[in-house]
PDB file of C-alpha atoms in Angstrom:
ATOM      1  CA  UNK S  24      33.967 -58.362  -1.959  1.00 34.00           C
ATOM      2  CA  UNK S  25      31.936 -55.311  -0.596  1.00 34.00           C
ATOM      3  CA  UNK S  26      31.411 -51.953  -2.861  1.00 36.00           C
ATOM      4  CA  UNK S  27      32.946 -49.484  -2.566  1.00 38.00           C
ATOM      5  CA  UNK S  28      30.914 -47.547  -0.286  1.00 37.00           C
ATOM      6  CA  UNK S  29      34.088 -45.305   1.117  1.00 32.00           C
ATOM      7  CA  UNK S  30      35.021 -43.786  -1.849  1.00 37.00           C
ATOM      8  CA  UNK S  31      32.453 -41.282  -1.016  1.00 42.00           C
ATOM      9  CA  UNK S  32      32.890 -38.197  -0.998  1.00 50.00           C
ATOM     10  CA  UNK S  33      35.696 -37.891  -2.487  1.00 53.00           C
ATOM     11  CA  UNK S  34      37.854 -34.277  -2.938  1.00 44.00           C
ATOM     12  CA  UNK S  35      36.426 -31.847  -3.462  1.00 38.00           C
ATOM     13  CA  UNK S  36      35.206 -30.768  -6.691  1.00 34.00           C
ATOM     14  CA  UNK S  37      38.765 -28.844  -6.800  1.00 31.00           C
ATOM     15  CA  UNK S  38      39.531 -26.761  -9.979  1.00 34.00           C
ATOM     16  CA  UNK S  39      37.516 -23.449  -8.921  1.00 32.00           C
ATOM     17  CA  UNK S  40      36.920 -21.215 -12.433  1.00 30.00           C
ATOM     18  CA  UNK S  41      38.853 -18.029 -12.242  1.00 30.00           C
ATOM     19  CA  UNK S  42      36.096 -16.047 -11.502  1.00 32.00           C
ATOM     20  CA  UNK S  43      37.570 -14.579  -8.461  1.00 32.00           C
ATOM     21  CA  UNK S  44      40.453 -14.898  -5.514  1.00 30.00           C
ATOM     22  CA  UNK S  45      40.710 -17.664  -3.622  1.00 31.00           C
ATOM     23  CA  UNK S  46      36.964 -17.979  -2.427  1.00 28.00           C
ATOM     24  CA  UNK S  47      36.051 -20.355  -5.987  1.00 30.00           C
ATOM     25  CA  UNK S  48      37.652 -22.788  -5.186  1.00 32.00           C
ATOM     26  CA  UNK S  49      35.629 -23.845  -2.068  1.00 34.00           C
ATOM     27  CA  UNK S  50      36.022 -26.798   0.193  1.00 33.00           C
ATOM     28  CA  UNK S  51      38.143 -29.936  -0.850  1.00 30.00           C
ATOM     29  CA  UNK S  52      36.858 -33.350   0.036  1.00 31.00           C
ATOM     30  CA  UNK S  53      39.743 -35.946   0.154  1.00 28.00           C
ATOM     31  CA  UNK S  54      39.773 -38.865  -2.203  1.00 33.00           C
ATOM     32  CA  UNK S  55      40.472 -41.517  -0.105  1.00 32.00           C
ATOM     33  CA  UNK S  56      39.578 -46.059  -0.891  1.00 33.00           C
ATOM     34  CA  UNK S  57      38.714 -47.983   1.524  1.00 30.00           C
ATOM     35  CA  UNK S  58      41.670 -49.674   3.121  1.00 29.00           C
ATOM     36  CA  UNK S  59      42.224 -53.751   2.350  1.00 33.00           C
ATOM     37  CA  UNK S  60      40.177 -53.221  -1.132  1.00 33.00           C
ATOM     38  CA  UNK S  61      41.265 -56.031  -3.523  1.00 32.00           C
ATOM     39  CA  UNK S  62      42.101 -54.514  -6.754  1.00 38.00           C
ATOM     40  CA  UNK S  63      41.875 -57.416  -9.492  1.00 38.00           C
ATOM     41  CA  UNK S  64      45.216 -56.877 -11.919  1.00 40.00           C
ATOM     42  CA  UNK S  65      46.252 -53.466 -13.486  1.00 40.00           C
ATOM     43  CA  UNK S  66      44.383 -51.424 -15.778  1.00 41.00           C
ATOM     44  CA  UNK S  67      45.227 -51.246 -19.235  1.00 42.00           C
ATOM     45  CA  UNK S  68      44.159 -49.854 -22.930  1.00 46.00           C
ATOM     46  CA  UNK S  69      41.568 -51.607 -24.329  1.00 45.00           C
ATOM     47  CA  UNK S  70      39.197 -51.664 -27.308  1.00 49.00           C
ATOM     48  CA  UNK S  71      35.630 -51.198 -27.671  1.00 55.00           C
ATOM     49  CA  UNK S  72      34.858 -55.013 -26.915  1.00 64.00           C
ATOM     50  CA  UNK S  73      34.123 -56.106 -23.908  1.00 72.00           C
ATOM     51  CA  UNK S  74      34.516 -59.925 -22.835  1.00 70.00           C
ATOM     52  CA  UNK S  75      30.742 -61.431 -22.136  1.00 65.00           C
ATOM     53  CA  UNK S  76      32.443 -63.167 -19.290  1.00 74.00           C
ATOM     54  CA  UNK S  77      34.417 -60.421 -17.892  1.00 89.00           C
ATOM     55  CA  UNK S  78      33.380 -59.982 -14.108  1.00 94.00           C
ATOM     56  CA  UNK S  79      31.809 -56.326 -13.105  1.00 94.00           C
ATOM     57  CA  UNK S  80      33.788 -56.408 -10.290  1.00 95.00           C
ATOM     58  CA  UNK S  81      36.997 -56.583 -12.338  1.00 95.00           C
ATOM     59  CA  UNK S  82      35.736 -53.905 -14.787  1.00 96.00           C
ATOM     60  CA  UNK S  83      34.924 -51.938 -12.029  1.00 97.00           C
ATOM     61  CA  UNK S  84      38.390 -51.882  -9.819  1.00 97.00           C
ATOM     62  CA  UNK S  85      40.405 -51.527 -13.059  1.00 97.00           C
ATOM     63  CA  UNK S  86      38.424 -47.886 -13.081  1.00 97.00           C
ATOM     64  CA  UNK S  87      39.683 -47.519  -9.422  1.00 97.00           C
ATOM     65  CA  UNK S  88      43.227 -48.405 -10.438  1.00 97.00           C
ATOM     66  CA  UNK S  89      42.829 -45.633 -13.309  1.00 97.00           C
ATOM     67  CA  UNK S  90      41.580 -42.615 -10.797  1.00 97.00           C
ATOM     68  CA  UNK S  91      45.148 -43.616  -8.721  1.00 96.00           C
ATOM     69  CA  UNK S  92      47.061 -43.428 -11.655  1.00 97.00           C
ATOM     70  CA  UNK S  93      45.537 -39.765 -11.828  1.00 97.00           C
ATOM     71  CA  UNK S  94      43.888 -40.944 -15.788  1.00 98.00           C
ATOM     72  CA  UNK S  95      40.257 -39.968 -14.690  1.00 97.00           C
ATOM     73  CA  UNK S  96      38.963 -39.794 -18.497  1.00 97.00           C
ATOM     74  CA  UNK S  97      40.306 -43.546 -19.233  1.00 97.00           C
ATOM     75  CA  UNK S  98      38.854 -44.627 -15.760  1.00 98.00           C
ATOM     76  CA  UNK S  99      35.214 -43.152 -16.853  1.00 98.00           C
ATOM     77  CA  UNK S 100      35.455 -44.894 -19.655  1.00 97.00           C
ATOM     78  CA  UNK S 101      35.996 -48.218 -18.154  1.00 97.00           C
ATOM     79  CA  UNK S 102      33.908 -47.621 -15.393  1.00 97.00           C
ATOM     80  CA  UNK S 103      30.808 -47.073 -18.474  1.00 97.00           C
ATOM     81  CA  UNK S 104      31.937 -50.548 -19.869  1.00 96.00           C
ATOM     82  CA  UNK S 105      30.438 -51.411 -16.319  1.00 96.00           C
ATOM     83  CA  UNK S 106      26.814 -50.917 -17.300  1.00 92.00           C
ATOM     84  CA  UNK S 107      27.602 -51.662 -20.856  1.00 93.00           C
ATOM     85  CA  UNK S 108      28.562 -54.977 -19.879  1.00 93.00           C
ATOM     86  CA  UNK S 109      26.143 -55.568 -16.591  1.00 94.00           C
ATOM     87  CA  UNK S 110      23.379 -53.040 -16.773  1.00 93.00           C
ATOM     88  CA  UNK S 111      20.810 -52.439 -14.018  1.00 90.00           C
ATOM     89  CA  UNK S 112      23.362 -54.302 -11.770  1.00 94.00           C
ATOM     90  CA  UNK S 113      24.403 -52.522  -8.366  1.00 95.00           C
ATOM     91  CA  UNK S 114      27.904 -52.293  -9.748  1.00 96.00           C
ATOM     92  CA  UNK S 115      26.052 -50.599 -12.705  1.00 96.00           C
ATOM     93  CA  UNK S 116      24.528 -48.352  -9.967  1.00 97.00           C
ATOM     94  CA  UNK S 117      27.942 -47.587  -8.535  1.00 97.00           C
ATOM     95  CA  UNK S 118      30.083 -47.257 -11.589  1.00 98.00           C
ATOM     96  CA  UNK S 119      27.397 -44.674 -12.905  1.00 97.00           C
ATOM     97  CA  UNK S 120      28.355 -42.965 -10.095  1.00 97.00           C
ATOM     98  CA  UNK S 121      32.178 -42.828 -10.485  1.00 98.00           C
ATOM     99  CA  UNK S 122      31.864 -42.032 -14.175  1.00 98.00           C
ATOM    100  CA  UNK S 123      30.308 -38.585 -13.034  1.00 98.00           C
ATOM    101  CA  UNK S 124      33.055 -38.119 -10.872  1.00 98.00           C
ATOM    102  CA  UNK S 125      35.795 -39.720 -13.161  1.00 98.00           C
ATOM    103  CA  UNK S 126      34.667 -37.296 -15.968  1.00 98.00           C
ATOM    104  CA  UNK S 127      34.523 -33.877 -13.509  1.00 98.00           C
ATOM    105  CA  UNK S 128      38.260 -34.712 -12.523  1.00 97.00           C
ATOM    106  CA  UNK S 129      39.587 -34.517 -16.328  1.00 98.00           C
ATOM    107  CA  UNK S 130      37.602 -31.622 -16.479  1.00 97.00           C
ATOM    108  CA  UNK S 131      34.493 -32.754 -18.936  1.00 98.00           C
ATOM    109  CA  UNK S 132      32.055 -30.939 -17.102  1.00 98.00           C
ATOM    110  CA  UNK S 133      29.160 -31.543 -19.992  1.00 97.00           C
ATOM    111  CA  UNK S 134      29.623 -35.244 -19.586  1.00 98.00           C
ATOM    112  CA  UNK S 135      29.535 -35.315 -15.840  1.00 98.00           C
ATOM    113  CA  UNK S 136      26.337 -33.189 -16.159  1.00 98.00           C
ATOM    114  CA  UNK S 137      25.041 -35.958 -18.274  1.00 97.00           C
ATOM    115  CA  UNK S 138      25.765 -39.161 -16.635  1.00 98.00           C
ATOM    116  CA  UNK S 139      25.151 -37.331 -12.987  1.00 98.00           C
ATOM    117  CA  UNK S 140      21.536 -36.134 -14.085  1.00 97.00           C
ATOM    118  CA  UNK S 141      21.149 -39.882 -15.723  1.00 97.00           C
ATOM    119  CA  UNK S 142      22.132 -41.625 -12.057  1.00 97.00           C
ATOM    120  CA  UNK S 143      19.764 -38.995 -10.222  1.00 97.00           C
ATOM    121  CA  UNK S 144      16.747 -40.405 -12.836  1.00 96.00           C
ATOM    122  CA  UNK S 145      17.647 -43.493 -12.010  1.00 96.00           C
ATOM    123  CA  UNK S 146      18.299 -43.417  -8.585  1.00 96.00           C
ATOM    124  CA  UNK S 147      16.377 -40.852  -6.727  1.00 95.00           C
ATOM    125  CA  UNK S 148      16.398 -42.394  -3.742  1.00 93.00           C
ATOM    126  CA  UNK S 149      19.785 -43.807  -3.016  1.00 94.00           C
ATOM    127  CA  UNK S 150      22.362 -43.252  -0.071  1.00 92.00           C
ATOM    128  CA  UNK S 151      24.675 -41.496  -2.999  1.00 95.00           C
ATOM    129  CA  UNK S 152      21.868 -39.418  -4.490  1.00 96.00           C
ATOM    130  CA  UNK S 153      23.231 -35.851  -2.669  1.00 96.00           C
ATOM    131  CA  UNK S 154      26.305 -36.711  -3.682  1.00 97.00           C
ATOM    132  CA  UNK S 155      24.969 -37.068  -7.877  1.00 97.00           C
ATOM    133  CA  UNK S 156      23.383 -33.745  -7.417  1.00 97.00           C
ATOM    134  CA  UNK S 157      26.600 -32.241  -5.916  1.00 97.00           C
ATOM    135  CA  UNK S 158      28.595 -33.087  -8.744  1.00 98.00           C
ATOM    136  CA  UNK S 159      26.303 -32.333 -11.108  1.00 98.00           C
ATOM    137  CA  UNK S 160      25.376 -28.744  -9.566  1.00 98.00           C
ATOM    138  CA  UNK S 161      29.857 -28.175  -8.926  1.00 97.00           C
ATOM    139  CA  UNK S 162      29.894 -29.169 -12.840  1.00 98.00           C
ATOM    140  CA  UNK S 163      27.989 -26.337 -13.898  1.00 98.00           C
ATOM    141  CA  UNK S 164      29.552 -24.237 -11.207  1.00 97.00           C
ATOM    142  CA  UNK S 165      32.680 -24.992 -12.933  1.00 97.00           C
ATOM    143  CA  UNK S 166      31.274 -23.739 -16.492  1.00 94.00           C
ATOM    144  CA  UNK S 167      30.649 -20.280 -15.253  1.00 96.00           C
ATOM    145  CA  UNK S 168      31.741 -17.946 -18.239  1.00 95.00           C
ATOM    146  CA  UNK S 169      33.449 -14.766 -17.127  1.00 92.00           C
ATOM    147  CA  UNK S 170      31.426 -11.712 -16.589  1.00 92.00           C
ATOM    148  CA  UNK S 171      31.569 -10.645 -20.673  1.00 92.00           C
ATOM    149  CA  UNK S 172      29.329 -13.104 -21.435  1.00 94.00           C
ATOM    150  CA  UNK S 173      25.942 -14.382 -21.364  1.00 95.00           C
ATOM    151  CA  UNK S 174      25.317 -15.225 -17.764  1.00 96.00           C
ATOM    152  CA  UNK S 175      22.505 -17.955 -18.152  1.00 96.00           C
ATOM    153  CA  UNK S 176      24.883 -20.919 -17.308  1.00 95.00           C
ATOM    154  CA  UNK S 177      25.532 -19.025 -14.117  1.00 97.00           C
ATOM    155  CA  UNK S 178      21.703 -18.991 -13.501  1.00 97.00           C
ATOM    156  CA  UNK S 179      21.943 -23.272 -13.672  1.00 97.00           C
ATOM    157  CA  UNK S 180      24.556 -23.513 -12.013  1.00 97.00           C
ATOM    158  CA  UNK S 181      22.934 -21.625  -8.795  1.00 97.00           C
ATOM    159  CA  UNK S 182      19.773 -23.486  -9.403  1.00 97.00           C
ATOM    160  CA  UNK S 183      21.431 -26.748  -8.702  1.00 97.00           C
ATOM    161  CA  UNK S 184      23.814 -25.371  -6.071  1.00 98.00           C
ATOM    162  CA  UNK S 185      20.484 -24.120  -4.256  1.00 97.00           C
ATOM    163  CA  UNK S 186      18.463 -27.816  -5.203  1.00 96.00           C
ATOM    164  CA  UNK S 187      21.570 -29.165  -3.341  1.00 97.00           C
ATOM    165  CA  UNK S 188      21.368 -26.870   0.260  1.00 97.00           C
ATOM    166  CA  UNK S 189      17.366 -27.115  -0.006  1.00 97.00           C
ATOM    167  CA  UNK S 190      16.983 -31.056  -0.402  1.00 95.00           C
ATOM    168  CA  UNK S 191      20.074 -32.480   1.597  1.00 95.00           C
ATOM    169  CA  UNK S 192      21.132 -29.803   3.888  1.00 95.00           C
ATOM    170  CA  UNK S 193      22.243 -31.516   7.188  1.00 91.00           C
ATOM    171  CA  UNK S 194      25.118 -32.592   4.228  1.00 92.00           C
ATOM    172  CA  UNK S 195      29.045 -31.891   3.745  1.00 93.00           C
ATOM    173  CA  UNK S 196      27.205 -31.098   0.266  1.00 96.00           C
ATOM    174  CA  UNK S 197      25.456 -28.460   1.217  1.00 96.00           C
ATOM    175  CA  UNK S 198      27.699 -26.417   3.095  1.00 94.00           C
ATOM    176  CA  UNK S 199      30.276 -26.353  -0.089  1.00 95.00           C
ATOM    177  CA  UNK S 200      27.247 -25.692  -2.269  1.00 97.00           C
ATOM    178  CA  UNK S 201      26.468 -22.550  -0.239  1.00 96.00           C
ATOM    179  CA  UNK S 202      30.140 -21.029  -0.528  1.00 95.00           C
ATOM    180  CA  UNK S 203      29.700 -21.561  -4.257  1.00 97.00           C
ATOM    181  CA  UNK S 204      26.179 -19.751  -4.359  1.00 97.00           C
ATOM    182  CA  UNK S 205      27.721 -16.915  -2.700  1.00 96.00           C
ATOM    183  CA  UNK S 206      30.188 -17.004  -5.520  1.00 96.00           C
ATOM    184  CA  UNK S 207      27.831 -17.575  -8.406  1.00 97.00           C
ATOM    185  CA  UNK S 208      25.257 -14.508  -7.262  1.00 97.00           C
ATOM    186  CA  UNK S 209      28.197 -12.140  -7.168  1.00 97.00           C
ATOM    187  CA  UNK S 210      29.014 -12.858 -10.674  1.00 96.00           C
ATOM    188  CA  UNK S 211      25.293 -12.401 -11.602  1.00 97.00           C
ATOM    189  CA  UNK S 212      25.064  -9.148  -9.345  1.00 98.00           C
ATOM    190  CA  UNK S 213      28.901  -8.136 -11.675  1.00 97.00           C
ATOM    191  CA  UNK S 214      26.995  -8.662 -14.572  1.00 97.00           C
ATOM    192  CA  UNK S 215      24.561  -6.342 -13.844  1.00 98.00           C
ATOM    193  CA  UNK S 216      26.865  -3.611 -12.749  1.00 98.00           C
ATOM    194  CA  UNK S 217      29.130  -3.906 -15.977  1.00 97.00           C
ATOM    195  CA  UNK S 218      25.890  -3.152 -18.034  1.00 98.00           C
ATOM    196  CA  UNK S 219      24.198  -0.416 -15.496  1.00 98.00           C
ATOM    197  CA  UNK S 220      28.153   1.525 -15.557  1.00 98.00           C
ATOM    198  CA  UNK S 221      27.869   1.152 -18.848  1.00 98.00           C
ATOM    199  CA  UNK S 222      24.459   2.897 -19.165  1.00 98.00           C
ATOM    200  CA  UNK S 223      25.516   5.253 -16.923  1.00 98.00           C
ATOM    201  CA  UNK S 224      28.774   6.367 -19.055  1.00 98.00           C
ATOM    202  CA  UNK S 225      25.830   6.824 -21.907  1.00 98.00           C
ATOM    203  CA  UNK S 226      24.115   9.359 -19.425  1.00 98.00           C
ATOM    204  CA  UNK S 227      21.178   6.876 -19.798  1.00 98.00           C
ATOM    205  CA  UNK S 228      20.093   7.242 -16.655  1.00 98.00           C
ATOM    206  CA  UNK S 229      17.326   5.389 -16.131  1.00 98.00           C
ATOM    207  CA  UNK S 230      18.504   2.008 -17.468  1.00 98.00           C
ATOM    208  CA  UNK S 231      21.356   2.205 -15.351  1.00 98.00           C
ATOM    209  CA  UNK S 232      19.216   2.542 -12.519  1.00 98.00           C
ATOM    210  CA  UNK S 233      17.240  -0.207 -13.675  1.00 98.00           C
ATOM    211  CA  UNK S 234      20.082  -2.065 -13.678  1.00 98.00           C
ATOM    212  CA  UNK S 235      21.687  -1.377  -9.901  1.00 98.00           C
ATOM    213  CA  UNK S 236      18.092  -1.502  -8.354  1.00 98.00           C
ATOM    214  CA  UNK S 237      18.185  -5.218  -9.752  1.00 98.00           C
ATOM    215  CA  UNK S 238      21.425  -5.695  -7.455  1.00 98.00           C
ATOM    216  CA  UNK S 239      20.248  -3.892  -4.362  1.00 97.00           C
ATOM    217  CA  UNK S 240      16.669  -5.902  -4.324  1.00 96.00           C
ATOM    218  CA  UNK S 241      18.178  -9.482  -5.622  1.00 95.00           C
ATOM    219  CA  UNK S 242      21.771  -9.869  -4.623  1.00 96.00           C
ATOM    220  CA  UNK S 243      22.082  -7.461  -1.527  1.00 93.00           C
ATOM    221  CA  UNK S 244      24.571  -9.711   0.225  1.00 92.00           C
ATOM    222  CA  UNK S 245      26.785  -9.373  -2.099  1.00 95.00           C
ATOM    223  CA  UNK S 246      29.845  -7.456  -2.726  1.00 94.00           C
ATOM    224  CA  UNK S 247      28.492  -5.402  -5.642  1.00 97.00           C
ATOM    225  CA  UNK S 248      25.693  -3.738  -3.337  1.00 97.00           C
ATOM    226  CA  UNK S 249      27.968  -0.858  -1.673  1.00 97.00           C
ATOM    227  CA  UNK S 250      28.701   0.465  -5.332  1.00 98.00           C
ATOM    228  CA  UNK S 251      25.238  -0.073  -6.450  1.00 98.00           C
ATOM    229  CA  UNK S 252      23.734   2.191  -3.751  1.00 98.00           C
ATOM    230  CA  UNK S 253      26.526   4.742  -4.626  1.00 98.00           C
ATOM    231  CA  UNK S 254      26.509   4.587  -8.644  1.00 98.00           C
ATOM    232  CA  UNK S 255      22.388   4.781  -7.649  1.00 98.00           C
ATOM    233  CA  UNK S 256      23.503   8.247  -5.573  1.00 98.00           C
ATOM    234  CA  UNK S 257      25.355   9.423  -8.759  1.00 98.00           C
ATOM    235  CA  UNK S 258      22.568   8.644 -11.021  1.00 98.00           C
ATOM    236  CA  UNK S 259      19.662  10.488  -8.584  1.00 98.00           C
ATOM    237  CA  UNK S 260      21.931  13.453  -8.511  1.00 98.00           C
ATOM    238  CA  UNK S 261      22.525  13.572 -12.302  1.00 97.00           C
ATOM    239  CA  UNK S 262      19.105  13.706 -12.888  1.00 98.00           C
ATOM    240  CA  UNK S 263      18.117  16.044 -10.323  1.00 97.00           C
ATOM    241  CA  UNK S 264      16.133  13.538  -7.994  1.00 97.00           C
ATOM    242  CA  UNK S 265      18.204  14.616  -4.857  1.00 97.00           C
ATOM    243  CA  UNK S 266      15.610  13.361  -2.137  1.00 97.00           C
ATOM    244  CA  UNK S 267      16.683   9.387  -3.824  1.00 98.00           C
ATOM    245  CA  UNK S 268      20.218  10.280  -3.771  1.00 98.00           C
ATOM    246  CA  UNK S 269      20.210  10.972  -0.813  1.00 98.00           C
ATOM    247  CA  UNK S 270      18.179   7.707   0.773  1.00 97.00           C
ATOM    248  CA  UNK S 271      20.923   5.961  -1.331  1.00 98.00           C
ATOM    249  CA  UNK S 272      23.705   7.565   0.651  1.00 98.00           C
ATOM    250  CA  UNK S 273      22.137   7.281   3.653  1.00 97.00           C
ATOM    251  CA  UNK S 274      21.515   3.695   3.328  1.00 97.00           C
ATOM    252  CA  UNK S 275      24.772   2.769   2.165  1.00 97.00           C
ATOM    253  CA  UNK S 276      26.213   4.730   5.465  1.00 96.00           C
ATOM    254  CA  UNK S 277      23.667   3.229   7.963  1.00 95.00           C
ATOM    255  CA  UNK S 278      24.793  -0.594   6.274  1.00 94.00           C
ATOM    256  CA  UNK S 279      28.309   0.163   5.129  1.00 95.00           C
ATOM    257  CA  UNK S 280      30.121   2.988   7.287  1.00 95.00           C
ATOM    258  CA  UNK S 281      33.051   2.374   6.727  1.00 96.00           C
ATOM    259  CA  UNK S 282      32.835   2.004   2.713  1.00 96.00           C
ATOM    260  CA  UNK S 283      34.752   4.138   0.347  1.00 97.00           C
ATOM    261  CA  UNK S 284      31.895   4.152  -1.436  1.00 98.00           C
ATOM    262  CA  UNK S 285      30.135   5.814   1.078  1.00 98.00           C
ATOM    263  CA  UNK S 286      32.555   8.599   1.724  1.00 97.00           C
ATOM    264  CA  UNK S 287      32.101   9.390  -2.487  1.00 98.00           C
ATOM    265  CA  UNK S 288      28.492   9.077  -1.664  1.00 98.00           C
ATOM    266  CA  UNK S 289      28.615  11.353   0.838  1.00 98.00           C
ATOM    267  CA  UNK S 290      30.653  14.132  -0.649  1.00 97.00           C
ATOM    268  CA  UNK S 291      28.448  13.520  -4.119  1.00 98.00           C
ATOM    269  CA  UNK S 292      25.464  14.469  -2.248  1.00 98.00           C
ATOM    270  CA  UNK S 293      27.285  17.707  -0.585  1.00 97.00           C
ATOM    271  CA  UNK S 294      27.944  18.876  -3.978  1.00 96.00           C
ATOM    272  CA  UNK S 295      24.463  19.770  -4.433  1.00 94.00           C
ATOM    273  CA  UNK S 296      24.250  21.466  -0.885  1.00 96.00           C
ATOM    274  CA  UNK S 297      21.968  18.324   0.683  1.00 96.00           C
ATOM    275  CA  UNK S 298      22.789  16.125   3.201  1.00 96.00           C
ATOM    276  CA  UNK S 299      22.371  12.189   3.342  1.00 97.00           C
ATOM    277  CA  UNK S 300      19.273  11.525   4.430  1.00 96.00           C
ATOM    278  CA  UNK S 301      16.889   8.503   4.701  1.00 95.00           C
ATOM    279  CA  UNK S 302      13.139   8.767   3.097  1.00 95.00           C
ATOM    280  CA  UNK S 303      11.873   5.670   4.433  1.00 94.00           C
ATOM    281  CA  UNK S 304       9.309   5.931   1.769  1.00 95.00           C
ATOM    282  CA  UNK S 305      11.804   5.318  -1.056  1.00 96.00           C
ATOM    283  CA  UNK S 306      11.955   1.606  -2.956  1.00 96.00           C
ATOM    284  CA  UNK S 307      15.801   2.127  -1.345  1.00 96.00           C
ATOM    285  CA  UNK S 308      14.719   1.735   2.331  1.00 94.00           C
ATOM    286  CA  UNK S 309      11.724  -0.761   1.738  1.00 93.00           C
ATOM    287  CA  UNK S 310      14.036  -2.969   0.077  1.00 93.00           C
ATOM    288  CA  UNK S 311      16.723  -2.799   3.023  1.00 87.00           C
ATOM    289  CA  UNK S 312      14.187  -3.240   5.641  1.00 74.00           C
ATOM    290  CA  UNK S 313      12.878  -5.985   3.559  1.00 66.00           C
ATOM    291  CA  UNK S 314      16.260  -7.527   4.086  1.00 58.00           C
ATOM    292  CA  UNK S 315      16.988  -7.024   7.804  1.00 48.00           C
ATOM    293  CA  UNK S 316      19.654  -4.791   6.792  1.00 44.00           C
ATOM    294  CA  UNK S 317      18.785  -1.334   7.399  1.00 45.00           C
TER     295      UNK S 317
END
């Protein structure tokens, strides 16, 4: 009987956090089993003891039988009493693998993390390794907090979304991964808006600046960085630094015309009888040419 090399990939690491619309929940891979594979009886509750004698192979396909049944925390369980029972076996090798996925389908992200980062150790250099680092990078993608809290599991989880574009990225895996990335810098660019709006509502000017200049150098292509040039065109004109408020507004109208948060920009820097206007000396316009962008 031949492993189950089709079972990869499967779908899609599905279940998208609710960070934002529809763009979370990224690309869906479809589970699909190898046609004509023999499935060896039906899986069933067991205890903690496993049979010396009890074939891998049988182990194994009652974890199989388990994922159909849609019971993905019983399967990883059974497919661990896989290397319990026959470790450093290839079915070991393969079993590891489905437990990571087994245990991201009932949603326990920390143990996927686990057992994926223990089958990359292991097994650097297998066919299935991309797909290990996938999972384990879509894991802590899925462990995002919202944008009240400490962001530093954000931070992971675009570390190992980026480990998965930079070292397999002729992959299925890497496309996904990038749609996620784009997802997981926004929420780190959101976190720094919530706290520079909130500076600015202090009239502490200068650590909300500190704040949106983070946004406009690190996460320009995101879809914080039109408000972060214009918040950065309020604060300059609060603080009586018109020539910067008005590179801000410029910029923002040279890269986003059509914005409504150009048009506020714009009438913001009219208030105080100026005009948008571009220094190409200001940290503003180095950062956009920088960039490509203005």
């Amino acid at each position: 009987m031949r492993f189950l090399n089709d079972v990869l990939p499967m779908r899609a690491l599905l279940r998208g956090a609710a960070l934002t619309s529809a763009l979370v929940r990224g690309g869906m891979l479809v589970l699909a089993v190898a046609m004509g594979l023999l499935v060896s009886g039906c899986a069933s509750d067991k205890d903690d003891t496993i049979p010396p004698d009890e074939p891998a192979e049988k182990i194994y396909n009652e974890g199989l039988t388990l994922l159909r049944r849609q019971e993905p925390e019983k399967a990883a369980k059974r497919f661990e009493d896989v290397d319990k029972a026959h470790p450093y076996s290839e079915w070991a090798r393969k079993a590891l693998l489905m437990t990571t996925y087994s245990y991201f389908e009932a949603g326990k992200y920390d143990e996927a993390i686990g057992v994926g980062k223990r089958y990359i150790a292991l097994y650097p250099g297998s066919a299935d390794a991309a797909y290990a680092q996938y999972l384990v990078a879509s894991a802590l993608y899925e462990n995002i907090p919202d944008i009240t809290r400490d962001q530093r599991k954000t931070r992971q989880a675009l570390d190992a979304l980026e480990s998965v574009v930079r070292k397999y990225p002729n992959t299925e895996y890497a496309a996904t991964a990038k749609r996620k990335i784009e997802v997981a810098r926004d929420q780190l660019a959101g976190k720094e808006m919530a706290i520079g709006r909130y500076y600015l509502e202090q009239r502490n000017y200068t650590g909300a600046i500190n704040r949106f200049k983070v946004v406009v150098t690190q996460y320009q292509t995101t879809r914080q960085v039109e408000e972060a040039l214009y918040r950065l065109t309020e604060c300059y004109m609060a603080m009586g630094i018109v020539g910067e408020a008005q590179t801000a507004a410029a910029v923002l109208g040279y890269n986003f015309p059509d914005s409504s948060w150009y048009k506020d920009a714009y009438k913001l820097v009219q208030s105080g009888g100026a005009e948008p206007q571009e220094n190409k000396a200001s940290w503003i316009s180095q950062a956009f040419k920088k960039m490509g962008l203005g």
